[in-house]
Amino acid sequence: MTDRRRLLLDAAIRVLGTGGPRQLTHRAVDAEAGLPEGSASNRFRTREALVTGVFDRLVEVETAAWQRLAADLAPGDVDGFTRVLGRLIRRFTDEERVVTLARYALFVESAVRPELRPAIEAGRARLAEWGVPLLAALGSTDPPAHFRALLALVDGLLGNQLAAPDDHFDPESAVAALLRGFRAG
């Protein structure tokens, strides 16, 4: 990905995460990126192309965050996985809050604009490429199904914490409970 493309997509994420989908325009992205007017529309001809680029960038950002946190995670280490995933969830409700809000804004928009759904499915497929084998190594009896359940849990935890912050937020206990169920069958 070129530096300019990354700059534009990161600016689009900030626009979405702070203003919602109605604010996502080529002009708003240009202003947020500090680039001349027309830069975003030159790179992303349509709003749909911009949105698809944002989905791809969100998956890239979230995957990179996971890889940084899980770099030293031993295969099959359920407790370590639980701690790392808990840290990741906290990160995306705190310092990466705008990224999560941008992703949710696009999810909501895709509910009323079905043409956006293939981008979401492609992102999920990219996540599953590393997530399914990871769950298999953790002892999951049905890694593909359990990966979808884990994503649903994470999305629920993120959404609830963003909507109604809890000072005693404990994502690890929910993740641990789900993982125990995965291993039991």
mmCIF file of N, CA and C in Angstrom, residues 27-166:
data_model
loop_
_atom_site.group_PDB
_atom_site.id
_atom_site.type_symbol
_atom_site.label_atom_id
_atom_site.label_comp_id
_atom_site.label_asym_id
_atom_site.label_seq_id
_atom_site.Cartn_x
_atom_site.Cartn_y
_atom_site.Cartn_z
ATOM 1 N N ARG A 27 -14.189 14.969 0.221
ATOM 2 C CA ARG A 27 -13.726 16.280 0.684
ATOM 3 C C ARG A 27 -13.317 16.230 2.163
ATOM 4 N N ALA A 28 -14.117 15.538 2.992
ATOM 5 C CA ALA A 28 -13.789 15.437 4.423
ATOM 6 C C ALA A 28 -12.498 14.641 4.626
ATOM 7 N N VAL A 29 -12.308 13.616 3.831
ATOM 8 C CA VAL A 29 -11.084 12.808 3.922
ATOM 9 C C VAL A 29 -9.873 13.647 3.516
ATOM 10 N N ASP A 30 -10.007 14.407 2.434
ATOM 11 C CA ASP A 30 -8.906 15.286 2.013
ATOM 12 C C ASP A 30 -8.532 16.258 3.134
ATOM 13 N N ALA A 31 -9.536 16.878 3.731
ATOM 14 C CA ALA A 31 -9.281 17.851 4.795
ATOM 15 C C ALA A 31 -8.612 17.181 5.994
ATOM 16 N N GLU A 32 -9.112 16.015 6.390
ATOM 17 C CA GLU A 32 -8.535 15.296 7.530
ATOM 18 C C GLU A 32 -7.103 14.872 7.257
ATOM 19 N N ALA A 33 -6.826 14.486 6.025
ATOM 20 C CA ALA A 33 -5.484 14.041 5.650
ATOM 21 C C ALA A 33 -4.533 15.214 5.412
ATOM 22 N N GLY A 34 -5.092 16.432 5.298
ATOM 23 C CA GLY A 34 -4.259 17.598 5.017
ATOM 24 C C GLY A 34 -3.736 17.604 3.594
ATOM 25 N N LEU A 35 -4.524 17.034 2.679
ATOM 26 C CA LEU A 35 -4.127 16.948 1.276
ATOM 27 C C LEU A 35 -5.014 17.861 0.423
ATOM 28 N N PRO A 36 -4.572 18.194 -0.768
ATOM 29 C CA PRO A 36 -5.375 19.044 -1.642
ATOM 30 C C PRO A 36 -6.723 18.396 -1.971
ATOM 31 N N GLU A 37 -7.718 19.243 -2.150
ATOM 32 C CA GLU A 37 -9.040 18.760 -2.520
ATOM 33 C C GLU A 37 -8.942 17.963 -3.820
ATOM 34 N N GLY A 38 -9.612 16.830 -3.856
ATOM 35 C CA GLY A 38 -9.582 15.952 -5.012
ATOM 36 C C GLY A 38 -8.648 14.762 -4.847
ATOM 37 N N SER A 39 -7.828 14.790 -3.805
ATOM 38 C CA SER A 39 -6.876 13.688 -3.599
ATOM 39 C C SER A 39 -7.594 12.365 -3.360
ATOM 40 N N ALA A 40 -8.590 12.357 -2.486
ATOM 41 C CA ALA A 40 -9.301 11.109 -2.184
ATOM 42 C C ALA A 40 -10.107 10.633 -3.387
ATOM 43 N N SER A 41 -10.783 11.549 -4.071
ATOM 44 C CA SER A 41 -11.596 11.124 -5.220
ATOM 45 C C SER A 41 -10.722 10.690 -6.388
ATOM 46 N N ASN A 42 -9.513 11.190 -6.453
ATOM 47 C CA ASN A 42 -8.591 10.746 -7.490
ATOM 48 C C ASN A 42 -8.162 9.300 -7.246
ATOM 49 N N ARG A 43 -7.969 8.936 -5.981
ATOM 50 C CA ARG A 43 -7.513 7.596 -5.608
ATOM 51 C C ARG A 43 -8.694 6.626 -5.507
ATOM 52 N N PHE A 44 -9.840 7.110 -4.992
ATOM 53 C CA PHE A 44 -11.049 6.299 -4.789
ATOM 54 C C PHE A 44 -12.181 6.990 -5.539
ATOM 55 N N ARG A 45 -12.449 6.560 -6.747
ATOM 56 C CA ARG A 45 -13.380 7.265 -7.640
ATOM 57 C C ARG A 45 -14.793 7.392 -7.083
ATOM 58 N N THR A 46 -15.241 6.367 -6.353
ATOM 59 C CA THR A 46 -16.604 6.389 -5.807
ATOM 60 C C THR A 46 -16.547 6.264 -4.293
ATOM 61 N N ARG A 47 -17.651 6.589 -3.657
ATOM 62 C CA ARG A 47 -17.724 6.417 -2.215
ATOM 63 C C ARG A 47 -17.615 4.932 -1.865
ATOM 64 N N GLU A 48 -18.209 4.076 -2.694
ATOM 65 C CA GLU A 48 -18.120 2.638 -2.451
ATOM 66 C C GLU A 48 -16.673 2.163 -2.502
ATOM 67 N N ALA A 49 -15.888 2.684 -3.431
ATOM 68 C CA ALA A 49 -14.468 2.327 -3.504
ATOM 69 C C ALA A 49 -13.733 2.803 -2.250
ATOM 70 N N LEU A 50 -14.094 3.971 -1.765
ATOM 71 C CA LEU A 50 -13.495 4.488 -0.528
ATOM 72 C C LEU A 50 -13.866 3.597 0.650
ATOM 73 N N VAL A 51 -15.127 3.238 0.746
ATOM 74 C CA VAL A 51 -15.594 2.385 1.841
ATOM 75 C C VAL A 51 -14.905 1.024 1.796
ATOM 76 N N THR A 52 -14.785 0.445 0.614
ATOM 77 C CA THR A 52 -14.098 -0.846 0.481
ATOM 78 C C THR A 52 -12.642 -0.718 0.916
ATOM 79 N N GLY A 53 -11.998 0.369 0.525
ATOM 80 C CA GLY A 53 -10.621 0.614 0.961
ATOM 81 C C GLY A 53 -10.524 0.738 2.470
ATOM 82 N N VAL A 54 -11.505 1.389 3.080
ATOM 83 C CA VAL A 54 -11.517 1.542 4.534
ATOM 84 C C VAL A 54 -11.668 0.184 5.210
ATOM 85 N N PHE A 55 -12.574 -0.660 4.702
ATOM 86 C CA PHE A 55 -12.724 -2.006 5.274
ATOM 87 C C PHE A 55 -11.388 -2.745 5.234
ATOM 88 N N ASP A 56 -10.734 -2.702 4.086
ATOM 89 C CA ASP A 56 -9.452 -3.393 3.956
ATOM 90 C C ASP A 56 -8.431 -2.835 4.943
ATOM 91 N N ARG A 57 -8.388 -1.533 5.076
ATOM 92 C CA ARG A 57 -7.433 -0.902 5.994
ATOM 93 C C ARG A 57 -7.763 -1.241 7.444
ATOM 94 N N LEU A 58 -9.049 -1.296 7.787
ATOM 95 C CA LEU A 58 -9.427 -1.670 9.153
ATOM 96 C C LEU A 58 -8.950 -3.076 9.491
ATOM 97 N N VAL A 59 -9.135 -4.003 8.565
ATOM 98 C CA VAL A 59 -8.660 -5.367 8.803
ATOM 99 C C VAL A 59 -7.148 -5.361 8.976
ATOM 100 N N GLU A 60 -6.455 -4.591 8.165
ATOM 101 C CA GLU A 60 -4.997 -4.495 8.258
ATOM 102 C C GLU A 60 -4.565 -3.933 9.619
ATOM 103 N N VAL A 61 -5.216 -2.877 10.066
ATOM 104 C CA VAL A 61 -4.884 -2.243 11.354
ATOM 105 C C VAL A 61 -5.160 -3.205 12.504
ATOM 106 N N GLU A 62 -6.319 -3.854 12.474
ATOM 107 C CA GLU A 62 -6.687 -4.757 13.560
ATOM 108 C C GLU A 62 -5.799 -6.002 13.575
ATOM 109 N N THR A 63 -5.477 -6.530 12.411
ATOM 110 C CA THR A 63 -4.604 -7.692 12.345
ATOM 111 C C THR A 63 -3.203 -7.349 12.839
ATOM 112 N N ALA A 64 -2.699 -6.180 12.449
ATOM 113 C CA ALA A 64 -1.368 -5.756 12.908
ATOM 114 C C ALA A 64 -1.349 -5.591 14.423
ATOM 115 N N ALA A 65 -2.412 -5.041 14.990
ATOM 116 C CA ALA A 65 -2.482 -4.882 16.447
ATOM 117 C C ALA A 65 -2.451 -6.247 17.129
ATOM 118 N N TRP A 66 -3.214 -7.199 16.587
ATOM 119 C CA TRP A 66 -3.208 -8.549 17.150
ATOM 120 C C TRP A 66 -1.809 -9.154 17.057
ATOM 121 N N GLN A 67 -1.180 -9.035 15.906
ATOM 122 C CA GLN A 67 0.133 -9.655 15.710
ATOM 123 C C GLN A 67 1.180 -9.063 16.648
ATOM 124 N N ARG A 68 1.093 -7.754 16.899
ATOM 125 C CA ARG A 68 2.030 -7.143 17.851
ATOM 126 C C ARG A 68 1.826 -7.702 19.252
ATOM 127 N N LEU A 69 0.567 -7.832 19.649
ATOM 128 C CA LEU A 69 0.287 -8.318 21.004
ATOM 129 C C LEU A 69 0.565 -9.812 21.152
ATOM 130 N N ALA A 70 0.337 -10.570 20.094
ATOM 131 C CA ALA A 70 0.449 -12.030 20.182
ATOM 132 C C ALA A 70 1.780 -12.565 19.684
ATOM 133 N N ALA A 71 2.736 -11.685 19.454
ATOM 134 C CA ALA A 71 4.013 -12.099 18.866
ATOM 135 C C ALA A 71 4.693 -13.218 19.655
ATOM 136 N N ASP A 72 4.598 -13.191 20.953
ATOM 137 C CA ASP A 72 5.275 -14.188 21.786
ATOM 138 C C ASP A 72 4.320 -15.226 22.359
ATOM 139 N N LEU A 73 3.125 -15.316 21.833
ATOM 140 C CA LEU A 73 2.133 -16.263 22.324
ATOM 141 C C LEU A 73 2.509 -17.678 21.892
ATOM 142 N N ALA A 74 2.620 -18.554 22.858
ATOM 143 C CA ALA A 74 2.960 -19.951 22.555
ATOM 144 C C ALA A 74 1.736 -20.673 21.987
ATOM 145 N N PRO A 75 1.932 -21.516 20.971
ATOM 146 C CA PRO A 75 0.809 -22.268 20.407
ATOM 147 C C PRO A 75 0.123 -23.104 21.489
ATOM 148 N N GLY A 76 -1.191 -23.032 21.509
ATOM 149 C CA GLY A 76 -1.960 -23.814 22.469
ATOM 150 C C GLY A 76 -2.065 -23.204 23.852
ATOM 151 N N ASP A 77 -1.513 -22.019 24.074
ATOM 152 C CA ASP A 77 -1.530 -21.365 25.388
ATOM 153 C C ASP A 77 -2.862 -20.635 25.577
ATOM 154 N N VAL A 78 -3.838 -21.326 26.151
ATOM 155 C CA VAL A 78 -5.183 -20.778 26.322
ATOM 156 C C VAL A 78 -5.157 -19.555 27.244
ATOM 157 N N ASP A 79 -4.441 -19.653 28.363
ATOM 158 C CA ASP A 79 -4.385 -18.514 29.286
ATOM 159 C C ASP A 79 -3.705 -17.308 28.638
ATOM 160 N N GLY A 80 -2.632 -17.562 27.917
ATOM 161 C CA GLY A 80 -1.944 -16.480 27.217
ATOM 162 C C GLY A 80 -2.841 -15.850 26.154
ATOM 163 N N PHE A 81 -3.547 -16.679 25.403
ATOM 164 C CA PHE A 81 -4.472 -16.179 24.385
ATOM 165 C C PHE A 81 -5.539 -15.304 25.033
ATOM 166 N N THR A 82 -6.075 -15.766 26.154
ATOM 167 C CA THR A 82 -7.110 -15.003 26.858
ATOM 168 C C THR A 82 -6.581 -13.637 27.277
ATOM 169 N N ARG A 83 -5.371 -13.601 27.835
ATOM 170 C CA ARG A 83 -4.782 -12.312 28.257
ATOM 171 C C ARG A 83 -4.533 -11.391 27.062
ATOM 172 N N VAL A 84 -3.988 -11.946 25.989
ATOM 173 C CA VAL A 84 -3.685 -11.133 24.808
ATOM 174 C C VAL A 84 -4.976 -10.589 24.187
ATOM 175 N N LEU A 85 -5.984 -11.435 24.060
ATOM 176 C CA LEU A 85 -7.243 -10.975 23.486
ATOM 177 C C LEU A 85 -7.894 -9.928 24.395
ATOM 178 N N GLY A 86 -7.799 -10.114 25.696
ATOM 179 C CA GLY A 86 -8.316 -9.102 26.627
ATOM 180 C C GLY A 86 -7.626 -7.761 26.434
ATOM 181 N N ARG A 87 -6.301 -7.790 26.280
ATOM 182 C CA ARG A 87 -5.554 -6.537 26.028
ATOM 183 C C ARG A 87 -5.978 -5.899 24.710
ATOM 184 N N LEU A 88 -6.176 -6.739 23.700
ATOM 185 C CA LEU A 88 -6.593 -6.226 22.397
ATOM 186 C C LEU A 88 -7.970 -5.559 22.492
ATOM 187 N N ILE A 89 -8.892 -6.200 23.177
ATOM 188 C CA ILE A 89 -10.236 -5.633 23.334
ATOM 189 C C ILE A 89 -10.156 -4.305 24.075
ATOM 190 N N ARG A 90 -9.374 -4.258 25.133
ATOM 191 C CA ARG A 90 -9.213 -2.993 25.861
ATOM 192 C C ARG A 90 -8.603 -1.915 24.965
ATOM 193 N N ARG A 91 -7.606 -2.304 24.191
ATOM 194 C CA ARG A 91 -6.956 -1.337 23.291
ATOM 195 C C ARG A 91 -7.964 -0.732 22.314
ATOM 196 N N PHE A 92 -8.852 -1.576 21.760
ATOM 197 C CA PHE A 92 -9.815 -1.083 20.775
ATOM 198 C C PHE A 92 -11.033 -0.399 21.403
ATOM 199 N N THR A 93 -11.078 -0.328 22.718
ATOM 200 C CA THR A 93 -12.097 0.502 23.366
ATOM 201 C C THR A 93 -11.459 1.724 24.013
ATOM 202 N N ASP A 94 -10.147 1.835 23.901
ATOM 203 C CA ASP A 94 -9.426 2.947 24.511
ATOM 204 C C ASP A 94 -8.629 3.692 23.439
ATOM 205 N N GLU A 95 -7.340 3.403 23.304
ATOM 206 C CA GLU A 95 -6.513 4.188 22.377
ATOM 207 C C GLU A 95 -6.857 3.968 20.901
ATOM 208 N N GLU A 96 -7.481 2.861 20.557
ATOM 209 C CA GLU A 96 -7.901 2.613 19.171
ATOM 210 C C GLU A 96 -9.419 2.713 19.027
ATOM 211 N N ARG A 97 -10.037 3.443 19.926
ATOM 212 C CA ARG A 97 -11.493 3.609 19.945
ATOM 213 C C ARG A 97 -12.041 4.082 18.594
ATOM 214 N N VAL A 98 -11.371 5.032 17.957
ATOM 215 C CA VAL A 98 -11.833 5.589 16.685
ATOM 216 C C VAL A 98 -11.872 4.501 15.611
ATOM 217 N N VAL A 99 -10.909 3.590 15.632
ATOM 218 C CA VAL A 99 -10.884 2.482 14.669
ATOM 219 C C VAL A 99 -12.131 1.617 14.848
ATOM 220 N N THR A 100 -12.448 1.290 16.086
ATOM 221 C CA THR A 100 -13.618 0.450 16.361
ATOM 222 C C THR A 100 -14.901 1.165 15.974
ATOM 223 N N LEU A 101 -15.004 2.439 16.313
ATOM 224 C CA LEU A 101 -16.199 3.196 15.948
ATOM 225 C C LEU A 101 -16.355 3.292 14.428
ATOM 226 N N ALA A 102 -15.247 3.427 13.716
ATOM 227 C CA ALA A 102 -15.311 3.460 12.251
ATOM 228 C C ALA A 102 -15.818 2.124 11.712
ATOM 229 N N ARG A 103 -15.312 1.040 12.261
ATOM 230 C CA ARG A 103 -15.748 -0.288 11.801
ATOM 231 C C ARG A 103 -17.239 -0.473 12.058
ATOM 232 N N TYR A 104 -17.691 -0.091 13.239
ATOM 233 C CA TYR A 104 -19.121 -0.220 13.543
ATOM 234 C C TYR A 104 -19.968 0.678 12.650
ATOM 235 N N ALA A 105 -19.477 1.867 12.349
ATOM 236 C CA ALA A 105 -20.218 2.760 11.452
ATOM 237 C C ALA A 105 -20.413 2.100 10.090
ATOM 238 N N LEU A 106 -19.376 1.431 9.611
ATOM 239 C CA LEU A 106 -19.489 0.746 8.318
ATOM 240 C C LEU A 106 -20.385 -0.481 8.409
ATOM 241 N N PHE A 107 -20.363 -1.171 9.537
ATOM 242 C CA PHE A 107 -21.266 -2.315 9.710
ATOM 243 C C PHE A 107 -22.716 -1.850 9.639
ATOM 244 N N VAL A 108 -23.010 -0.759 10.311
ATOM 245 C CA VAL A 108 -24.375 -0.240 10.301
ATOM 246 C C VAL A 108 -24.762 0.177 8.883
ATOM 247 N N GLU A 109 -23.869 0.855 8.197
ATOM 248 C CA GLU A 109 -24.162 1.270 6.824
ATOM 249 C C GLU A 109 -24.385 0.057 5.928
ATOM 250 N N SER A 110 -23.621 -0.999 6.121
ATOM 251 C CA SER A 110 -23.784 -2.190 5.270
ATOM 252 C C SER A 110 -25.117 -2.889 5.515
ATOM 253 N N ALA A 111 -25.719 -2.641 6.669
ATOM 254 C CA ALA A 111 -27.034 -3.236 6.947
ATOM 255 C C ALA A 111 -28.105 -2.669 6.018
ATOM 256 N N VAL A 112 -27.919 -1.441 5.567
ATOM 257 C CA VAL A 112 -28.890 -0.828 4.666
ATOM 258 C C VAL A 112 -28.374 -0.701 3.235
ATOM 259 N N ARG A 113 -27.097 -1.024 3.047
ATOM 260 C CA ARG A 113 -26.497 -0.978 1.707
ATOM 261 C C ARG A 113 -25.819 -2.322 1.437
ATOM 262 N N PRO A 114 -26.579 -3.297 0.956
ATOM 263 C CA PRO A 114 -26.044 -4.653 0.753
ATOM 264 C C PRO A 114 -24.817 -4.723 -0.138
ATOM 265 N N GLU A 115 -24.608 -3.756 -1.008
ATOM 266 C CA GLU A 115 -23.441 -3.797 -1.890
ATOM 267 C C GLU A 115 -22.134 -3.685 -1.110
ATOM 268 N N LEU A 116 -22.207 -3.271 0.147
ATOM 269 C CA LEU A 116 -21.006 -3.171 0.978
ATOM 270 C C LEU A 116 -20.657 -4.494 1.672
ATOM 271 N N ARG A 117 -21.578 -5.404 1.704
ATOM 272 C CA ARG A 117 -21.364 -6.655 2.449
ATOM 273 C C ARG A 117 -20.216 -7.510 1.951
ATOM 274 N N PRO A 118 -19.942 -7.564 0.653
ATOM 275 C CA PRO A 118 -18.785 -8.371 0.215
ATOM 276 C C PRO A 118 -17.469 -7.905 0.849
ATOM 277 N N ALA A 119 -17.327 -6.621 1.091
ATOM 278 C CA ALA A 119 -16.099 -6.133 1.728
ATOM 279 C C ALA A 119 -15.992 -6.659 3.158
ATOM 280 N N ILE A 120 -17.113 -6.714 3.861
ATOM 281 C CA ILE A 120 -17.113 -7.254 5.224
ATOM 282 C C ILE A 120 -16.759 -8.738 5.195
ATOM 283 N N GLU A 121 -17.366 -9.462 4.277
ATOM 284 C CA GLU A 121 -17.088 -10.895 4.171
ATOM 285 C C GLU A 121 -15.625 -11.153 3.817
ATOM 286 N N ALA A 122 -15.076 -10.342 2.946
ATOM 287 C CA ALA A 122 -13.660 -10.500 2.586
ATOM 288 C C ALA A 122 -12.773 -10.249 3.807
ATOM 289 N N GLY A 123 -13.112 -9.252 4.605
ATOM 290 C CA GLY A 123 -12.357 -8.974 5.829
ATOM 291 C C GLY A 123 -12.437 -10.120 6.811
ATOM 292 N N ARG A 124 -13.633 -10.662 6.988
ATOM 293 C CA ARG A 124 -13.786 -11.810 7.890
ATOM 294 C C ARG A 124 -12.979 -13.012 7.397
ATOM 295 N N ALA A 125 -12.970 -13.213 6.099
ATOM 296 C CA ALA A 125 -12.212 -14.338 5.537
ATOM 297 C C ALA A 125 -10.717 -14.155 5.804
ATOM 298 N N ARG A 126 -10.225 -12.933 5.684
ATOM 299 C CA ARG A 126 -8.808 -12.673 5.970
ATOM 300 C C ARG A 126 -8.496 -12.941 7.437
ATOM 301 N N LEU A 127 -9.391 -12.537 8.314
ATOM 302 C CA LEU A 127 -9.181 -12.794 9.744
ATOM 303 C C LEU A 127 -9.219 -14.294 10.031
ATOM 304 N N ALA A 128 -10.117 -14.994 9.374
ATOM 305 C CA ALA A 128 -10.261 -16.439 9.607
ATOM 306 C C ALA A 128 -9.017 -17.208 9.176
ATOM 307 N N GLU A 129 -8.264 -16.683 8.221
ATOM 308 C CA GLU A 129 -7.052 -17.367 7.751
ATOM 309 C C GLU A 129 -6.064 -17.621 8.880
ATOM 310 N N TRP A 130 -5.981 -16.696 9.828
ATOM 311 C CA TRP A 130 -5.090 -16.926 10.964
ATOM 312 C C TRP A 130 -5.874 -17.336 12.212
ATOM 313 N N GLY A 131 -7.132 -16.915 12.318
ATOM 314 C CA GLY A 131 -7.910 -17.200 13.516
ATOM 315 C C GLY A 131 -8.348 -18.643 13.671
ATOM 316 N N VAL A 132 -8.767 -19.256 12.584
ATOM 317 C CA VAL A 132 -9.233 -20.648 12.643
ATOM 318 C C VAL A 132 -8.097 -21.585 13.056
ATOM 319 N N PRO A 133 -6.918 -21.510 12.436
ATOM 320 C CA PRO A 133 -5.822 -22.374 12.887
ATOM 321 C C PRO A 133 -5.414 -22.107 14.341
ATOM 322 N N LEU A 134 -5.505 -20.864 14.750
ATOM 323 C CA LEU A 134 -5.159 -20.524 16.131
ATOM 324 C C LEU A 134 -6.113 -21.225 17.106
ATOM 325 N N LEU A 135 -7.413 -21.186 16.797
ATOM 326 C CA LEU A 135 -8.381 -21.861 17.665
ATOM 327 C C LEU A 135 -8.198 -23.374 17.633
ATOM 328 N N ALA A 136 -7.825 -23.910 16.493
ATOM 329 C CA ALA A 136 -7.549 -25.349 16.420
ATOM 330 C C ALA A 136 -6.398 -25.697 17.361
ATOM 331 N N ALA A 137 -5.360 -24.882 17.373
ATOM 332 C CA ALA A 137 -4.210 -25.119 18.254
ATOM 333 C C ALA A 137 -4.590 -24.983 19.730
ATOM 334 N N LEU A 138 -5.657 -24.217 19.996
ATOM 335 C CA LEU A 138 -6.114 -24.055 21.377
ATOM 336 C C LEU A 138 -7.048 -25.178 21.816
ATOM 337 N N GLY A 139 -7.345 -26.115 20.914
ATOM 338 C CA GLY A 139 -8.170 -27.264 21.275
ATOM 339 C C GLY A 139 -9.627 -27.155 20.884
ATOM 340 N N SER A 140 -9.978 -26.206 20.035
ATOM 341 C CA SER A 140 -11.368 -26.076 19.588
ATOM 342 C C SER A 140 -11.804 -27.343 18.865
ATOM 343 N N THR A 141 -13.034 -27.774 19.146
ATOM 344 C CA THR A 141 -13.567 -28.953 18.482
ATOM 345 C C THR A 141 -14.192 -28.631 17.129
ATOM 346 N N ASP A 142 -14.434 -27.344 16.852
ATOM 347 C CA ASP A 142 -14.993 -26.899 15.565
ATOM 348 C C ASP A 142 -14.458 -25.495 15.281
ATOM 349 N N PRO A 143 -13.179 -25.395 14.882
ATOM 350 C CA PRO A 143 -12.547 -24.078 14.742
ATOM 351 C C PRO A 143 -13.282 -23.067 13.866
ATOM 352 N N PRO A 144 -13.821 -23.429 12.683
ATOM 353 C CA PRO A 144 -14.515 -22.397 11.893
ATOM 354 C C PRO A 144 -15.742 -21.824 12.610
ATOM 355 N N ALA A 145 -16.558 -22.679 13.180
ATOM 356 C CA ALA A 145 -17.752 -22.204 13.897
ATOM 357 C C ALA A 145 -17.355 -21.432 15.150
ATOM 358 N N HIS A 146 -16.366 -21.922 15.842
ATOM 359 C CA HIS A 146 -15.929 -21.252 17.068
ATOM 360 C C HIS A 146 -15.280 -19.907 16.772
ATOM 361 N N PHE A 147 -14.610 -19.794 15.641
ATOM 362 C CA PHE A 147 -14.029 -18.504 15.277
ATOM 363 C C PHE A 147 -15.139 -17.469 15.061
ATOM 364 N N ARG A 148 -16.206 -17.870 14.375
ATOM 365 C CA ARG A 148 -17.339 -16.944 14.182
ATOM 366 C C ARG A 148 -17.946 -16.552 15.526
ATOM 367 N N ALA A 149 -18.053 -17.501 16.445
ATOM 368 C CA ALA A 149 -18.595 -17.192 17.774
ATOM 369 C C ALA A 149 -17.664 -16.257 18.538
ATOM 370 N N LEU A 150 -16.376 -16.474 18.410
ATOM 371 C CA LEU A 150 -15.407 -15.607 19.083
ATOM 372 C C LEU A 150 -15.495 -14.183 18.544
ATOM 373 N N LEU A 151 -15.601 -14.038 17.217
ATOM 374 C CA LEU A 151 -15.768 -12.702 16.634
ATOM 375 C C LEU A 151 -17.030 -12.032 17.160
ATOM 376 N N ALA A 152 -18.104 -12.797 17.269
ATOM 377 C CA ALA A 152 -19.357 -12.240 17.787
ATOM 378 C C ALA A 152 -19.189 -11.781 19.238
ATOM 379 N N LEU A 153 -18.502 -12.585 20.041
ATOM 380 C CA LEU A 153 -18.255 -12.198 21.429
ATOM 381 C C LEU A 153 -17.423 -10.921 21.495
ATOM 382 N N VAL A 154 -16.348 -10.880 20.736
ATOM 383 C CA VAL A 154 -15.476 -9.702 20.743
ATOM 384 C C VAL A 154 -16.250 -8.465 20.302
ATOM 385 N N ASP A 155 -17.024 -8.594 19.225
ATOM 386 C CA ASP A 155 -17.819 -7.447 18.773
ATOM 387 C C ASP A 155 -18.814 -7.002 19.841
ATOM 388 N N GLY A 156 -19.438 -7.952 20.513
ATOM 389 C CA GLY A 156 -20.367 -7.599 21.589
ATOM 390 C C GLY A 156 -19.677 -6.908 22.750
ATOM 391 N N LEU A 157 -18.530 -7.431 23.149
ATOM 392 C CA LEU A 157 -17.776 -6.805 24.238
ATOM 393 C C LEU A 157 -17.343 -5.388 23.867
ATOM 394 N N LEU A 158 -16.831 -5.231 22.647
ATOM 395 C CA LEU A 158 -16.409 -3.907 22.191
ATOM 396 C C LEU A 158 -17.589 -2.943 22.157
ATOM 397 N N GLY A 159 -18.672 -3.377 21.546
ATOM 398 C CA GLY A 159 -19.848 -2.507 21.420
ATOM 399 C C GLY A 159 -20.404 -2.087 22.762
ATOM 400 N N ASN A 160 -20.506 -3.029 23.685
ATOM 401 C CA ASN A 160 -21.037 -2.691 25.009
ATOM 402 C C ASN A 160 -20.127 -1.742 25.759
ATOM 403 N N GLN A 161 -18.821 -1.957 25.675
ATOM 404 C CA GLN A 161 -17.889 -1.080 26.384
ATOM 405 C C GLN A 161 -17.859 0.318 25.773
ATOM 406 N N LEU A 162 -17.994 0.405 24.468
ATOM 407 C CA LEU A 162 -18.026 1.720 23.822
ATOM 408 C C LEU A 162 -19.313 2.470 24.138
ATOM 409 N N ALA A 163 -20.429 1.747 24.153
ATOM 410 C CA ALA A 163 -21.726 2.383 24.385
ATOM 411 C C ALA A 163 -21.947 2.765 25.843
ATOM 412 N N ALA A 164 -21.469 1.927 26.746
ATOM 413 C CA ALA A 164 -21.670 2.171 28.181
ATOM 414 C C ALA A 164 -20.409 1.738 28.923
ATOM 415 N N PRO A 165 -19.383 2.578 28.930
ATOM 416 C CA PRO A 165 -18.111 2.195 29.551
ATOM 417 C C PRO A 165 -18.272 1.736 31.001
ATOM 418 N N ASP A 166 -17.599 0.652 31.309
ATOM 419 C CA ASP A 166 -17.628 0.050 32.640
ATOM 420 C C ASP A 166 -16.218 0.123 33.215
#
